[in-house]
Amino acid sequence: MPPKLTEKTFVKDMKKLLFIAAILTFHLHAFGQSKSNAAQEQQLLSYLQKQDYAAASKYVDSVYQENTNDPVQLAQLAYAHLMAGKLLKSEAQYLRIQQQHPNNLAAIQGLAGISLKRGNIKKAKDYYREAIRVDSTNALSYKQLASLSSKGPQDVYLAYLKKANSLDPGDAEVAVGLGNLYVQKEEYSQADAVLTPAIRADSSNLRLLELKMPVHIAAKKYEDAVATGEHLLAQGDSSTMVLNELGKTYFLLLQYQKALNCFLKIDKKEMSEETLAYQVAQSYRGLRDYKSAIPYLENSIREGISSKTASYYGVLGDSFERINKNQEANAAYKEGLKFENNGSLYYNIALVYENKLNDKKNAIEYYTLYQKTLDQNKQAKTIKFIKSKIEELKR
């Protein structure tokens, strides 16, 4: 699945957000700009477009006075310093803007960005909530809150994503985050409602197209799912999700060889081995190659069983013993033998037969089985003890 929208998306969004908010918002509110100011702004824009933030920072320091109260100049200083990593300077300038204009959205969002760069997630959230109070229609503030809430309660993360999406349906990152949640919940109609307008806005976005595949499958639009999957492969996207969804689609279309080809290309580390092995086995069965299917089915069964299952049965058997339900104890121990174990269950069963059920014949049988699991070099004393036990019971 595509990843959640997280705080890692911050840098790209802040470039977009602060560039527009800090440079253009104040410019629109500035009156009577001189030609010299226009030339300075053009030079600054040139540095920012080239992402030469160090040069931009030096430039604004050279053309504007540090103690300026002009909001446009302060905005340009704050933004350039923020992108150059001069957080203290940037913060001071945004705070000065906020003192002049308490509800200025660009200043609030700039301070949120500085808090986030410093790792102060709580403070960043507070600023973004303040930004929403100032402008409840600002999609980017909701998007940032969603990214900062991705590791918390899912209902909060979902609420912010839904709001951001409602305000800007064409934002691909928000659509991916929200669409992914809906696909995970198998709420495919909601996922489709989110993905369709986002794809309309950016039909070349591979993450959006990835999520469209399970939506197509759920709607039984198998040909559409195949077309999308093959397009993604042609674009170089051979991710586990694409190969798995495409393989499942080919299987549903009874095109077993193509399904098998997809499943076999999936990296085992990227997917549940139990599920992958079963899908490969089913594809072989579709091709009537039962011999090839068998080892994959065996692997699927093996992967589906916890390595601790035998231990669980051991504890269950011991619990029965402690309340003198000895038949039930041995039944539990024997169930544990069906799974991987270190041989200790044989010993437990033998003890029950010997000491609780007075069944020497079965006690000998299980002591013998236990002896065979012992290492002759490392457990010589134990082997000697078990042999003496067996001899004693035979008398």
PDB file of C-alpha atoms in Angstrom, residues 13-188:
ATOM      1  CA  ASP A  13       4.549  21.305   1.021  1.00  0.00           C
ATOM      2  CA  MET A  14       6.245  24.114   2.922  1.00  0.00           C
ATOM      3  CA  LYS A  15       8.061  25.252  -0.198  1.00  0.00           C
ATOM      4  CA  LYS A  16       4.735  25.418  -1.958  1.00  0.00           C
ATOM      5  CA  LEU A  17       2.815  26.802   0.997  1.00  0.00           C
ATOM      6  CA  LEU A  18       5.228  29.430   2.247  1.00  0.00           C
ATOM      7  CA  PHE A  19       6.321  30.578  -1.171  1.00  0.00           C
ATOM      8  CA  ILE A  20       2.729  31.376  -2.086  1.00  0.00           C
ATOM      9  CA  ALA A  21       1.681  32.620   1.334  1.00  0.00           C
ATOM     10  CA  ALA A  22       4.728  34.649   2.293  1.00  0.00           C
ATOM     11  CA  ILE A  23       5.650  36.125  -1.071  1.00  0.00           C
ATOM     12  CA  LEU A  24       2.372  36.489  -2.938  1.00  0.00           C
ATOM     13  CA  THR A  25      -0.109  37.119  -0.119  1.00  0.00           C
ATOM     14  CA  PHE A  26       1.754  40.149   1.145  1.00  0.00           C
ATOM     15  CA  HIS A  27       2.468  41.335  -2.365  1.00  0.00           C
ATOM     16  CA  LEU A  28      -1.253  41.404  -3.103  1.00  0.00           C
ATOM     17  CA  HIS A  29      -1.818  43.560  -0.028  1.00  0.00           C
ATOM     18  CA  ALA A  30       1.030  45.950  -0.728  1.00  0.00           C
ATOM     19  CA  PHE A  31       0.187  49.208  -2.422  1.00  0.00           C
ATOM     20  CA  GLY A  32       2.301  51.522  -4.554  1.00  0.00           C
ATOM     21  CA  GLN A  33       5.273  49.219  -5.074  1.00  0.00           C
ATOM     22  CA  SER A  34       8.152  51.104  -6.686  1.00  0.00           C
ATOM     23  CA  LYS A  35      10.079  49.831  -9.682  1.00  0.00           C
ATOM     24  CA  SER A  36      13.132  49.293  -7.504  1.00  0.00           C
ATOM     25  CA  ASN A  37      11.064  47.114  -5.121  1.00  0.00           C
ATOM     26  CA  ALA A  38       9.727  45.150  -8.076  1.00  0.00           C
ATOM     27  CA  ALA A  39      13.276  44.574  -9.280  1.00  0.00           C
ATOM     28  CA  GLN A  40      14.349  43.381  -5.834  1.00  0.00           C
ATOM     29  CA  GLU A  41      11.413  41.027  -5.651  1.00  0.00           C
ATOM     30  CA  GLN A  42      12.244  39.634  -9.088  1.00  0.00           C
ATOM     31  CA  GLN A  43      15.836  38.963  -8.023  1.00  0.00           C
ATOM     32  CA  LEU A  44      14.648  37.208  -4.872  1.00  0.00           C
ATOM     33  CA  LEU A  45      12.214  35.089  -6.868  1.00  0.00           C
ATOM     34  CA  SER A  46      15.065  34.085  -9.160  1.00  0.00           C
ATOM     35  CA  TYR A  47      17.091  32.731  -6.227  1.00  0.00           C
ATOM     36  CA  LEU A  48      14.061  30.927  -4.777  1.00  0.00           C
ATOM     37  CA  GLN A  49      13.128  29.327  -8.090  1.00  0.00           C
ATOM     38  CA  LYS A  50      16.667  27.944  -8.349  1.00  0.00           C
ATOM     39  CA  GLN A  51      16.336  26.768  -4.724  1.00  0.00           C
ATOM     40  CA  ASP A  52      19.502  28.669  -3.890  1.00  0.00           C
ATOM     41  CA  TYR A  53      18.237  29.523  -0.424  1.00  0.00           C
ATOM     42  CA  ALA A  54      21.610  30.551   0.995  1.00  0.00           C
ATOM     43  CA  ALA A  55      21.938  33.165  -1.758  1.00  0.00           C
ATOM     44  CA  ALA A  56      18.334  34.257  -1.224  1.00  0.00           C
ATOM     45  CA  SER A  57      18.997  34.722   2.495  1.00  0.00           C
ATOM     46  CA  LYS A  58      22.125  36.788   1.856  1.00  0.00           C
ATOM     47  CA  TYR A  59      20.305  38.850  -0.750  1.00  0.00           C
ATOM     48  CA  VAL A  60      17.374  39.852   1.477  1.00  0.00           C
ATOM     49  CA  ASP A  61      19.825  40.713   4.264  1.00  0.00           C
ATOM     50  CA  SER A  62      21.669  43.010   1.854  1.00  0.00           C
ATOM     51  CA  VAL A  63      18.620  44.869   0.501  1.00  0.00           C
ATOM     52  CA  TYR A  64      16.339  45.080   3.541  1.00  0.00           C
ATOM     53  CA  GLN A  65      17.055  46.553   6.942  1.00  0.00           C
ATOM     54  CA  GLU A  66      16.933  44.052   9.777  1.00  0.00           C
ATOM     55  CA  ASN A  67      14.577  46.222  11.812  1.00  0.00           C
ATOM     56  CA  THR A  68      12.153  46.857   8.954  1.00  0.00           C
ATOM     57  CA  ASN A  69       8.462  46.844   9.767  1.00  0.00           C
ATOM     58  CA  ASP A  70       7.335  46.584   6.177  1.00  0.00           C
ATOM     59  CA  PRO A  71       5.181  43.425   6.019  1.00  0.00           C
ATOM     60  CA  VAL A  72       6.260  42.459   2.488  1.00  0.00           C
ATOM     61  CA  GLN A  73       9.921  42.809   3.354  1.00  0.00           C
ATOM     62  CA  LEU A  74       9.433  40.915   6.617  1.00  0.00           C
ATOM     63  CA  ALA A  75       7.648  38.134   4.755  1.00  0.00           C
ATOM     64  CA  GLN A  76      10.440  37.799   2.230  1.00  0.00           C
ATOM     65  CA  LEU A  77      13.097  37.905   4.947  1.00  0.00           C
ATOM     66  CA  ALA A  78      11.279  35.295   7.044  1.00  0.00           C
ATOM     67  CA  TYR A  79      10.723  32.929   4.143  1.00  0.00           C
ATOM     68  CA  ALA A  80      14.268  33.175   2.768  1.00  0.00           C
ATOM     69  CA  HIS A  81      15.751  32.643   6.229  1.00  0.00           C
ATOM     70  CA  LEU A  82      13.439  29.704   6.906  1.00  0.00           C
ATOM     71  CA  MET A  83      14.440  27.920   3.720  1.00  0.00           C
ATOM     72  CA  ALA A  84      18.124  28.649   4.428  1.00  0.00           C
ATOM     73  CA  GLY A  85      17.743  27.007   7.850  1.00  0.00           C
ATOM     74  CA  LYS A  86      18.133  30.246   9.833  1.00  0.00           C
ATOM     75  CA  LEU A  87      15.232  29.439  12.100  1.00  0.00           C
ATOM     76  CA  LEU A  88      15.873  32.011  14.843  1.00  0.00           C
ATOM     77  CA  LYS A  89      15.901  34.887  12.367  1.00  0.00           C
ATOM     78  CA  SER A  90      12.882  33.553  10.531  1.00  0.00           C
ATOM     79  CA  GLU A  91      10.925  33.055  13.730  1.00  0.00           C
ATOM     80  CA  ALA A  92      11.651  36.594  14.933  1.00  0.00           C
ATOM     81  CA  GLN A  93      10.459  38.035  11.626  1.00  0.00           C
ATOM     82  CA  TYR A  94       7.258  35.965  11.516  1.00  0.00           C
ATOM     83  CA  LEU A  95       6.511  36.977  15.105  1.00  0.00           C
ATOM     84  CA  ARG A  96       6.900  40.629  14.170  1.00  0.00           C
ATOM     85  CA  ILE A  97       4.451  40.153  11.318  1.00  0.00           C
ATOM     86  CA  GLN A  98       2.049  38.447  13.690  1.00  0.00           C
ATOM     87  CA  GLN A  99       2.317  41.329  16.161  1.00  0.00           C
ATOM     88  CA  GLN A 100       1.235  43.707  13.403  1.00  0.00           C
ATOM     89  CA  HIS A 101      -1.356  41.378  11.922  1.00  0.00           C
ATOM     90  CA  PRO A 102      -2.426  38.705  14.524  1.00  0.00           C
ATOM     91  CA  ASN A 103      -4.589  36.831  12.019  1.00  0.00           C
ATOM     92  CA  ASN A 104      -2.046  36.760   9.203  1.00  0.00           C
ATOM     93  CA  LEU A 105      -2.191  33.257   7.767  1.00  0.00           C
ATOM     94  CA  ALA A 106       1.293  33.285   6.221  1.00  0.00           C
ATOM     95  CA  ALA A 107       2.930  34.213   9.519  1.00  0.00           C
ATOM     96  CA  ILE A 108       1.019  31.546  11.452  1.00  0.00           C
ATOM     97  CA  GLN A 109       1.874  28.857   8.913  1.00  0.00           C
ATOM     98  CA  GLY A 110       5.494  30.014   8.838  1.00  0.00           C
ATOM     99  CA  LEU A 111       5.724  29.631  12.613  1.00  0.00           C
ATOM    100  CA  ALA A 112       4.133  26.198  12.318  1.00  0.00           C
ATOM    101  CA  GLY A 113       6.809  25.227   9.798  1.00  0.00           C
ATOM    102  CA  ILE A 114       9.591  26.432  12.075  1.00  0.00           C
ATOM    103  CA  SER A 115       8.145  24.419  14.987  1.00  0.00           C
ATOM    104  CA  LEU A 116       8.004  21.342  12.802  1.00  0.00           C
ATOM    105  CA  LYS A 117      11.601  21.752  11.640  1.00  0.00           C
ATOM    106  CA  ARG A 118      12.589  21.925  15.313  1.00  0.00           C
ATOM    107  CA  GLY A 119      10.715  18.722  16.061  1.00  0.00           C
ATOM    108  CA  ASN A 120       8.102  20.431  18.212  1.00  0.00           C
ATOM    109  CA  ILE A 121       5.089  18.603  16.815  1.00  0.00           C
ATOM    110  CA  LYS A 122       2.691  19.821  19.502  1.00  0.00           C
ATOM    111  CA  LYS A 123       3.509  23.469  18.858  1.00  0.00           C
ATOM    112  CA  ALA A 124       3.264  22.957  15.094  1.00  0.00           C
ATOM    113  CA  LYS A 125      -0.193  21.444  15.522  1.00  0.00           C
ATOM    114  CA  ASP A 126      -1.258  24.380  17.655  1.00  0.00           C
ATOM    115  CA  TYR A 127      -0.182  26.829  14.967  1.00  0.00           C
ATOM    116  CA  TYR A 128      -1.954  24.885  12.216  1.00  0.00           C
ATOM    117  CA  ARG A 129      -5.122  24.802  14.322  1.00  0.00           C
ATOM    118  CA  GLU A 130      -4.777  28.558  14.721  1.00  0.00           C
ATOM    119  CA  ALA A 131      -4.397  28.838  10.932  1.00  0.00           C
ATOM    120  CA  ILE A 132      -7.668  26.937  10.519  1.00  0.00           C
ATOM    121  CA  ARG A 133      -9.358  29.289  12.980  1.00  0.00           C
ATOM    122  CA  VAL A 134      -8.211  32.187  10.806  1.00  0.00           C
ATOM    123  CA  ASP A 135      -9.187  30.503   7.542  1.00  0.00           C
ATOM    124  CA  SER A 136     -11.326  27.373   7.800  1.00  0.00           C
ATOM    125  CA  THR A 137     -11.108  26.862   4.020  1.00  0.00           C
ATOM    126  CA  ASN A 138      -7.311  26.521   3.896  1.00  0.00           C
ATOM    127  CA  ALA A 139      -6.715  22.986   2.615  1.00  0.00           C
ATOM    128  CA  LEU A 140      -2.968  23.009   3.210  1.00  0.00           C
ATOM    129  CA  SER A 141      -3.403  23.571   6.962  1.00  0.00           C
ATOM    130  CA  TYR A 142      -5.690  20.541   7.178  1.00  0.00           C
ATOM    131  CA  LYS A 143      -3.219  18.565   5.092  1.00  0.00           C
ATOM    132  CA  GLN A 144      -0.368  19.410   7.465  1.00  0.00           C
ATOM    133  CA  LEU A 145      -2.505  18.464  10.473  1.00  0.00           C
ATOM    134  CA  ALA A 146      -3.294  15.157   8.801  1.00  0.00           C
ATOM    135  CA  SER A 147       0.391  14.462   8.213  1.00  0.00           C
ATOM    136  CA  LEU A 148       1.186  15.281  11.834  1.00  0.00           C
ATOM    137  CA  SER A 149      -1.643  13.027  13.068  1.00  0.00           C
ATOM    138  CA  SER A 150      -0.823   9.978  10.937  1.00  0.00           C
ATOM    139  CA  LYS A 151       0.642   8.028  13.856  1.00  0.00           C
ATOM    140  CA  GLY A 152      -2.163   8.852  16.271  1.00  0.00           C
ATOM    141  CA  PRO A 153      -5.802   7.743  16.442  1.00  0.00           C
ATOM    142  CA  GLN A 154      -6.999   6.838  12.966  1.00  0.00           C
ATOM    143  CA  ASP A 155     -10.278   8.711  13.335  1.00  0.00           C
ATOM    144  CA  VAL A 156      -8.395  11.998  13.832  1.00  0.00           C
ATOM    145  CA  TYR A 157      -6.109  11.314  10.871  1.00  0.00           C
ATOM    146  CA  LEU A 158      -9.137  10.401   8.757  1.00  0.00           C
ATOM    147  CA  ALA A 159     -11.073  13.530   9.753  1.00  0.00           C
ATOM    148  CA  TYR A 160      -8.248  15.855   8.715  1.00  0.00           C
ATOM    149  CA  LEU A 161      -7.737  14.000   5.427  1.00  0.00           C
ATOM    150  CA  LYS A 162     -11.442  14.153   4.615  1.00  0.00           C
ATOM    151  CA  LYS A 163     -11.558  17.887   5.278  1.00  0.00           C
ATOM    152  CA  ALA A 164      -8.413  18.559   3.229  1.00  0.00           C
ATOM    153  CA  ASN A 165      -9.801  16.442   0.399  1.00  0.00           C
ATOM    154  CA  SER A 166     -13.163  18.196   0.442  1.00  0.00           C
ATOM    155  CA  LEU A 167     -11.388  21.554   0.095  1.00  0.00           C
ATOM    156  CA  ASP A 168      -8.922  20.412  -2.572  1.00  0.00           C
ATOM    157  CA  PRO A 169     -10.017  17.161  -4.305  1.00  0.00           C
ATOM    158  CA  GLY A 170      -7.144  17.446  -6.769  1.00  0.00           C
ATOM    159  CA  ASP A 171      -4.379  17.199  -4.150  1.00  0.00           C
ATOM    160  CA  ALA A 172      -2.802  13.834  -5.005  1.00  0.00           C
ATOM    161  CA  GLU A 173      -1.027  13.270  -1.676  1.00  0.00           C
ATOM    162  CA  VAL A 174      -4.200  13.807   0.309  1.00  0.00           C
ATOM    163  CA  ALA A 175      -6.145  11.587  -2.094  1.00  0.00           C
ATOM    164  CA  VAL A 176      -3.536   8.835  -1.741  1.00  0.00           C
ATOM    165  CA  GLY A 177      -3.657   8.999   2.061  1.00  0.00           C
ATOM    166  CA  LEU A 178      -7.444   9.020   2.210  1.00  0.00           C
ATOM    167  CA  GLY A 179      -7.893   6.500  -0.608  1.00  0.00           C
ATOM    168  CA  ASN A 180      -5.441   4.144   1.071  1.00  0.00           C
ATOM    169  CA  LEU A 181      -7.435   4.235   4.306  1.00  0.00           C
ATOM    170  CA  TYR A 182     -10.658   3.451   2.457  1.00  0.00           C
ATOM    171  CA  VAL A 183      -9.035   0.570   0.542  1.00  0.00           C
ATOM    172  CA  GLN A 184      -7.679  -0.890   3.801  1.00  0.00           C
ATOM    173  CA  LYS A 185     -11.206  -0.728   5.226  1.00  0.00           C
ATOM    174  CA  GLU A 186     -12.547  -2.270   1.993  1.00  0.00           C
ATOM    175  CA  GLU A 187     -14.747   0.788   1.515  1.00  0.00           C
ATOM    176  CA  TYR A 188     -14.148   0.815  -2.207  1.00  0.00           C
TER     177      TYR A 188
END
